[in-house]
Each structure stands twice: as C-alpha cells, then as structure tokens.
C-alpha cells in the first residue's frame, strides 16, 4: 500500500521533469500551449503537495514522536521536575524497603503514567534497582495469565514458563520461597480492580511494586501519592506549549482570554494539551467560542473527573466532519493496545471514501492535536516500510471520549456499535434490540471465549467493518456475519497467551470482503469447497499457526483469492514452505514473509508473479537460497533479505531486474546494505 503511494509520487516527479523540459522548450509566443503546460504544472504541484502533507508528514511525526512526547510530558510538572521526582520518591520510600507495594493515584489525564515513567527514568532509581525495572499496563480488561507469566519471568530470571506454571504462581504470595536476588521494581500501570491487583503483587525480598491507578488500595499498598493538578503558571506554560509552541503567552494573543480557557481546564495536563492544540492557529473569535462552550460544560454539582469528558469534547467539536468521524473510530479498539496503522488506514479508506493520502493527512492532524500518538518500531523508516510497522496509541481518557460520543442515541441507529470493555457475553442492550436491524457501519466486539450457541442472531445490513477482539483458546466467529452483506473489512485479534482455534464456517457469504486481518489464531484448513472470495485484496496473518492450511495439494490459492494484491505473513513459526499455488496469484503486488524462523523453501516458479513489486523475506534464518526465477520478477522494485543469516548468495542474473531500486541485506551473514539506481 505504501509502495503504491511511492510509485505514484515517483511517476508524478518523472512527469514533472518531462513537463519542465517542455516548458523550457516552448515558444513564449505560443499562448495556448503555455496555458496548457501551466495547468499541468498546477495539477502536478497539487499532487505533490498532497503527498508532502499526508503520508510524508505521518512518517516524520512517527520518527520524532519520542522527542515530542518527552518534551510535552515534561511540562506536566515543568520546572524542577528532577527535584520533584526526588521528593516524591522520598515521600513514598520507593525501593528502600525489603519488599512491598506503594501507589500513585489521580484522576484520568492528571499525569500518573507520566510520573511513573519519570520515576523509572530517574538515575537514582535505576541505580538502586540496577536497571531491573519492569513496566506493565494492566487496563480494565487484563489478561491475568499473561501478566503473571511476564512478572514470573522477570522475577525468576527465566524466559521459560512451563505449562501449569500458573498453578505455582497462584501461590506466590508471602509464603512463596524464592532466593533473595538483586533488587527489582515492578510497575503496574492502569490498575482498576483490587482483586486483579492482589493477583499481581509478588512479595519477595528485594522486589518492590509501584501501582498506578485512579483508585487507592489501602489494604494492599503501604503508601500512596496523590498526583496534584497543575496550578497557575505551570498550567499556562503547558497550555501555551500546545497552543503557541512556546511556554508563555505571545504578545499578540489575548492574555486574559488564554487565562480564562486555562482555568476551565481545571489543571488537568491532558485537557490543557488537547484543548490547547485544538485552538492552535485559530482566530480570536474561535477562542472566545471555545471558552463559552467550556464554561457551559461545568455543572457545579458534578465531580472533577465526571466533567473531564465534557471539557475534552470541546476540542472534538471544532474538528471537520471527516476528521471527527476518524477520531471516533479509535474507540473501536481495546484500551492500552497498539492499533496497527495498516488496519486503521484500510478501515478509513473503505468507510469514509478517502484515498490513502487523505487518510494520512487526517492521521497527521489528529497527532498534531494530541488526540493520538504515532509509534514506529526499530526497523521502520525507509521508503519501503509497510504500514504495519507503525502503530497508534491513545490515552485511555481520549478513548473513553470517543466511546462516550459514539454511544449517543438509539442503539439500533448508532453508526458504531461498540463493546467498550471485554465482556463474557453479548451486551444485554444489543439482545433487547435484536428484533430490529442495527444500522451500524462499524461493529466492534470484545469478549472471552465464545461457543457457537452463545451468539444471538442479529441483522447488520449496513455494516462495512467488523472488529473482533477476544482472549480465548477457541473461538467461534459470530453467525450474524452472514447478515453483513456489505462487509468490506474483517479484523480478528486474539489477546490470549496462546493461539486460538478459529472457526471459519461463516466465511461462505463474504462476497464483498476486501481486507482480512487475522492475529494470533490457528488458521483453519481451507478445502476445495471453500467459496472463492473474489474481491479480497489484502490478507494479513500475524502470529498465526498456519497448520498446513495453505497446502497446495488440497487447495488452489489463486482460485480462492483471485484478486489478492497483498499477502503478509508475520511471526508464523510453523510456516516451512510456501505453496506452489502462490505462483499463480498473478494479481499479487506485495508478498511479505517476515519473522518466520522455520521457512526453508521458496517456490521455484516465483518468477511467474509478473506484477510483484515488493518481496520481503525479512528474518527467515533457515532460508538458504532464493530460486533463480526471482530474476524473472520484471516489476520487482524492492527485495528485503535482511537477517536471513543462512542465505549465502543471490542468483547470478539479478541484473535482469531492470525495475529493482533497493536490496536490503542488513544483518545478513555475508552481505552489506546497498542501493541500486532505478532504471527509467
């Protein structure tokens, strides 16, 4: 998808070069021809401008987001932050007892997590714990098995968690015998429940626990620090940083109006940042309107925290309609989880009638307004990075705001039908309303294990995106998928520690499906009776068990997926070889097989993919050779064989790849990293 954008930009630039030559050669007296050339120049400038202000900005923002985050968050406490951290550490005695648990509490958006991160970065703390610090996010829908296993690995110093180890971990309280080792700090962020916290506290000598929550837990914690809200100049400085890019009110601004708006934010760092960013570069009347709206959203009888969503909603009201709709879509994903950018871009393109450049521009705008954060992994950043190497995070208060705004109105008429938290069954509100069709464009489900008989029949005539989030070892997709005739994108993500067996029987009627994302599931065996998905263009299998489901002796992939243009298989450790039928998928433009440690064989006829532009074989350590037919990939522009440590050489006739622009060989045994010039 990203490569298509780059190809389009490259083509535009080539056209621009040719157009410039024509302009230079044109007779100045040929008015008609010069007018035509001028109009072409204007169209070219517009196309380049859209790319520069969309995709390029998104990647630039992601590259620098760490710097922006640290800079902005440091103003949550502004001056003397190091001194204040030391004072708070001293007040709570973090780390200086033999073992125990202390806490940080405060309302949503008050900077609790920021303070916890500052504590973890503090030199004195890191020295005391010898850099043995574990930071875990718990959330309202925690995976206790996974969290306990992570803490077990950290405390025991072992990466291996045997089957049944949770039976041992269940008894890990004060009586648990573990030899005294180096001092350790475990940070549990976003804890909502005492019962959950009690299962995560590991009381052994030398292990200290820091709990970050909106609530106090006096029966478990020996001491709790309550985060103070910002006051006076601190609040103004943080607001000004977001609104003006500086710490103080600029001379041209109305200082009194700025102070009034800051006062309405009530000292909440998150509200100051988001509302400040929403007012950046806006006229004074816009500011006055915002101040008026903020003041109306504060009934005296309500508590401080219950008014937060009303104040935050002001910043959303000033967004354009499409940008606002895209923001509300973020509430469809679980709290405290990274959202793959590929999933989000696909969704926006399908349901909001956007092209990819517009979707990126909206992403940039939401990031600029502090409504989301872009995060890149360590590898991303070059021209051929794919979207799934970038992810999105969002503060839980902003997610709550998106859900709060999306849940207005009759449940059957809502544009987004959401399960905000993981639940054991379908919400009763849905069941009570199932007699009438649901007109939601997006449906988001978040459950535990669901059997075939636990679902209810519901009608979704307008649904275009279905997001299924679950945590289970076995899962039946809801039968009402059959009642989604317009479904275009299906996203299935398992958050359990083990791969789930996923039942695909309902796939028979997904004639309009264009995008399929499966994560951490065991893919069911496809058979000859599988009805072709004629419109499916993208398949992503992430952390899946393939289980020979792609066995060419049973099925013909080219027949089942005749329009597939992008196939991604990532972290699938049981993939040994690619099926031969992949070589007949002539519509394929991007093939990414990454982090598959047991992949040993690439089909010899891979060269039949005449339209393949991107081939990634990243981190496939058992792959020893590439087929010579790879030299027949006449459209290939990018080849990634980095971290294929047992790949000894390239086919001899690589020079035949006239369109090839780059071969990535980072960390391969005998290769360096070099760039090839594109043949124009």
XYZ file of C-alpha atoms in Angstrom, residues 50-322:
273
model
C -0.991 16.133 -1.049
C 1.782 13.596 -0.543
C 4.000 16.002 1.404
C 1.118 16.981 3.682
C -0.153 13.434 4.144
C 1.977 10.268 4.146
C 5.320 12.036 4.448
C 4.220 14.018 7.491
C 2.858 10.876 9.168
C 6.242 9.180 8.958
C 8.107 12.286 10.028
C 5.785 12.621 13.009
C 6.332 8.998 13.953
C 10.104 9.412 13.711
C 10.120 12.322 16.143
C 7.234 11.324 18.393
C 9.560 10.250 21.200
C 11.088 13.726 21.309
C 7.681 15.397 21.176
C 6.341 13.097 23.892
C 9.193 13.746 26.275
C 9.103 17.472 25.592
C 5.357 17.811 26.103
C 5.106 15.490 29.062
C 7.963 17.180 30.847
C 5.757 20.257 31.092
C 3.199 18.315 33.117
C 5.370 19.384 36.014
C 7.539 21.908 34.154
C 10.357 23.439 36.193
C 12.395 21.482 38.735
C 10.942 18.146 37.581
C 14.003 16.233 38.748
C 13.762 17.786 42.212
C 10.044 16.966 42.449
C 10.584 13.363 41.414
C 13.186 13.003 44.147
C 10.789 14.491 46.686
C 8.036 12.088 45.661
C 10.388 9.130 45.752
C 11.459 10.115 49.217
C 7.867 10.590 50.362
C 6.873 7.117 49.161
C 10.098 5.321 50.101
C 10.130 3.528 46.765
C 12.789 0.881 46.686
C 14.300 1.323 50.106
C 12.307 -1.347 51.915
C 12.984 -5.056 51.636
C 9.767 -5.602 49.763
C 6.328 -4.041 49.458
C 3.995 -2.015 47.301
C 3.275 1.697 47.018
C 0.991 3.619 44.701
C 0.388 6.695 42.574
C -3.253 7.726 42.189
C -5.148 10.533 40.489
C -7.972 11.187 38.060
C -7.727 10.347 34.373
C -5.486 12.729 32.467
C -3.680 14.006 35.567
C -0.250 12.667 34.587
C 0.014 9.487 36.682
C 1.669 7.419 33.960
C 3.960 10.321 33.101
C 5.147 10.477 36.699
C 5.658 6.702 36.795
C 7.760 6.890 33.634
C 9.820 9.720 35.150
C 10.429 7.582 38.224
C 11.595 4.683 36.033
C 13.985 7.029 34.192
C 15.354 8.604 37.374
C 19.094 7.901 37.724
C 18.897 7.230 41.453
C 16.053 4.739 40.994
C 17.763 2.954 38.095
C 20.980 2.726 40.074
C 19.232 1.353 43.157
C 17.438 -1.363 41.160
C 20.453 -1.954 38.886
C 18.208 -1.212 35.876
C 15.958 -4.162 36.754
C 12.632 -2.398 36.168
C 9.543 -3.983 34.584
C 6.716 -1.702 33.351
C 3.368 -3.397 32.614
C -0.002 -1.936 31.615
C -2.898 -3.774 33.282
C -6.059 -1.986 31.936
C -9.740 -2.656 32.614
C -9.702 -5.927 30.665
C -6.436 -7.514 31.809
C -5.008 -10.791 30.607
C -4.012 -12.020 34.042
C -2.355 -15.186 32.799
C -0.050 -13.233 30.504
C 0.707 -10.529 33.081
C 1.564 -13.073 35.773
C 3.752 -15.005 33.356
C 5.638 -11.807 32.453
C 6.231 -10.979 36.121
C 7.308 -14.578 36.775
C 9.901 -14.386 34.001
C 11.165 -11.068 35.317
C 11.419 -12.090 38.981
C 12.760 -15.598 38.387
C 15.172 -14.514 35.653
C 13.880 -17.280 33.385
C 12.399 -16.833 29.905
C 10.734 -20.244 30.116
C 7.222 -20.610 31.532
C 6.242 -24.236 31.682
C 2.697 -25.499 31.249
C 0.849 -25.302 34.527
C 3.220 -22.742 35.973
C 0.238 -20.532 36.842
C -0.740 -23.115 39.424
C 2.567 -22.309 41.103
C 2.255 -18.584 40.505
C -1.171 -18.603 42.178
C 0.644 -19.396 45.440
C 3.350 -16.814 45.017
C 2.356 -14.593 47.961
C 4.484 -14.004 51.095
C 4.939 -17.714 51.731
C 6.440 -18.299 48.269
C 10.059 -19.354 48.654
C 12.423 -17.642 46.236
C 16.041 -16.990 46.969
C 16.957 -13.367 47.555
C 18.304 -11.905 44.342
C 19.018 -8.414 43.016
C 16.601 -5.617 43.835
C 13.741 -5.244 41.350
C 10.939 -2.771 40.625
C 7.649 -3.874 39.035
C 5.406 -1.036 37.826
C 1.721 -1.904 37.307
C 0.072 0.890 35.336
C -3.676 1.497 34.878
C -4.937 -0.857 37.598
C -8.716 -0.811 38.073
C -9.526 -3.652 40.453
C -8.367 -4.754 43.894
C -8.979 -8.409 43.023
C -6.728 -8.071 39.969
C -4.036 -6.217 41.910
C -3.917 -8.888 44.614
C -3.063 -11.479 41.955
C -0.204 -9.374 40.578
C 1.614 -8.419 43.775
C 4.733 -10.569 44.172
C 6.016 -10.210 47.721
C 9.573 -11.484 47.814
C 12.660 -9.895 49.358
C 14.121 -7.233 47.121
C 11.051 -6.844 44.890
C 9.170 -3.547 45.095
C 5.877 -2.847 43.308
C 4.633 0.568 42.162
C 0.897 0.648 41.395
C -0.542 3.398 39.164
C -4.310 3.787 39.341
C -7.251 6.155 39.567
C -8.050 4.498 42.884
C -6.389 3.961 46.250
C -5.851 0.426 47.521
C -5.074 0.959 51.238
C -5.365 -2.734 52.146
C -2.557 -3.639 49.726
C -0.397 -0.518 49.405
C 1.711 0.782 52.251
C 1.685 4.350 50.915
C 0.033 6.240 48.040
C 0.985 9.531 46.446
C -1.924 11.598 45.074
C -0.969 13.447 41.907
C -1.550 17.166 42.158
C -3.205 19.080 39.350
C -1.361 21.952 37.685
C -1.848 25.445 39.025
C -1.099 28.985 37.908
C 1.936 29.449 35.700
C 2.524 25.703 35.324
C -0.905 25.240 33.732
C -0.432 28.286 31.485
C 3.011 27.087 30.368
C 1.743 23.627 29.372
C -1.271 25.103 27.569
C 0.894 27.622 25.707
C 3.284 24.905 24.607
C 0.425 23.156 22.805
C -1.364 26.280 21.590
C 1.590 28.506 20.608
C 4.681 26.286 20.626
C 6.234 28.289 23.487
C 5.989 28.390 27.281
C 4.358 31.802 27.638
C 1.504 33.808 26.138
C 2.784 35.597 22.998
C 2.348 39.389 22.832
C -0.208 39.174 20.011
C -2.546 36.880 21.975
C -5.269 37.949 24.406
C -3.650 37.010 27.738
C -6.918 37.351 29.651
C -8.760 35.004 27.267
C -5.912 32.498 27.460
C -6.081 32.514 31.261
C -9.856 32.031 31.204
C -9.556 28.963 28.956
C -6.717 27.583 31.075
C -8.882 27.995 34.178
C -11.667 25.985 32.515
C -9.225 23.079 32.041
C -9.062 22.809 35.844
C -5.381 21.912 35.970
C -5.672 18.656 34.002
C -2.499 18.176 31.908
C -4.291 16.130 29.240
C -7.102 18.677 28.892
C -4.572 21.526 28.686
C -2.634 19.787 25.911
C -5.596 18.622 23.833
C -7.642 21.826 24.092
C -4.543 23.950 23.521
C -3.679 22.001 20.376
C -7.260 22.313 19.098
C -7.016 26.127 19.297
C -3.625 26.422 17.613
C -3.612 28.969 14.742
C -7.328 29.727 15.203
C -8.801 33.293 15.178
C -9.762 35.054 18.403
C -13.495 34.542 17.852
C -12.830 30.813 17.683
C -11.104 31.030 21.062
C -13.963 33.007 22.559
C -16.449 30.405 21.344
C -14.366 27.635 22.895
C -14.225 29.473 26.207
C -18.011 29.861 26.179
C -18.549 26.183 25.423
C -16.106 25.129 28.128
C -17.823 27.245 30.754
C -21.220 25.741 29.890
C -19.920 22.214 30.341
C -19.257 22.551 34.066
C -22.234 21.987 36.360
C -21.209 22.743 39.957
C -22.804 19.577 41.310
C -20.567 17.212 39.324
C -17.241 15.852 40.470
C -13.967 16.919 38.883
C -13.458 13.670 36.983
C -17.004 13.351 35.646
C -16.628 16.739 33.940
C -13.472 15.740 32.066
C -15.234 14.199 29.051
C -17.424 17.288 28.613
C -14.373 19.549 28.606
C -12.445 17.293 26.252
C -15.432 17.115 23.878
C -14.940 20.810 23.087
C -11.756 20.039 21.162
C -13.588 17.409 19.080
C -16.433 19.761 18.145
C -14.039 22.025 16.263
C -12.742 19.239 14.028
C -14.041 18.894 10.477
C -16.692 16.215 9.981
C -14.392 13.610 8.408
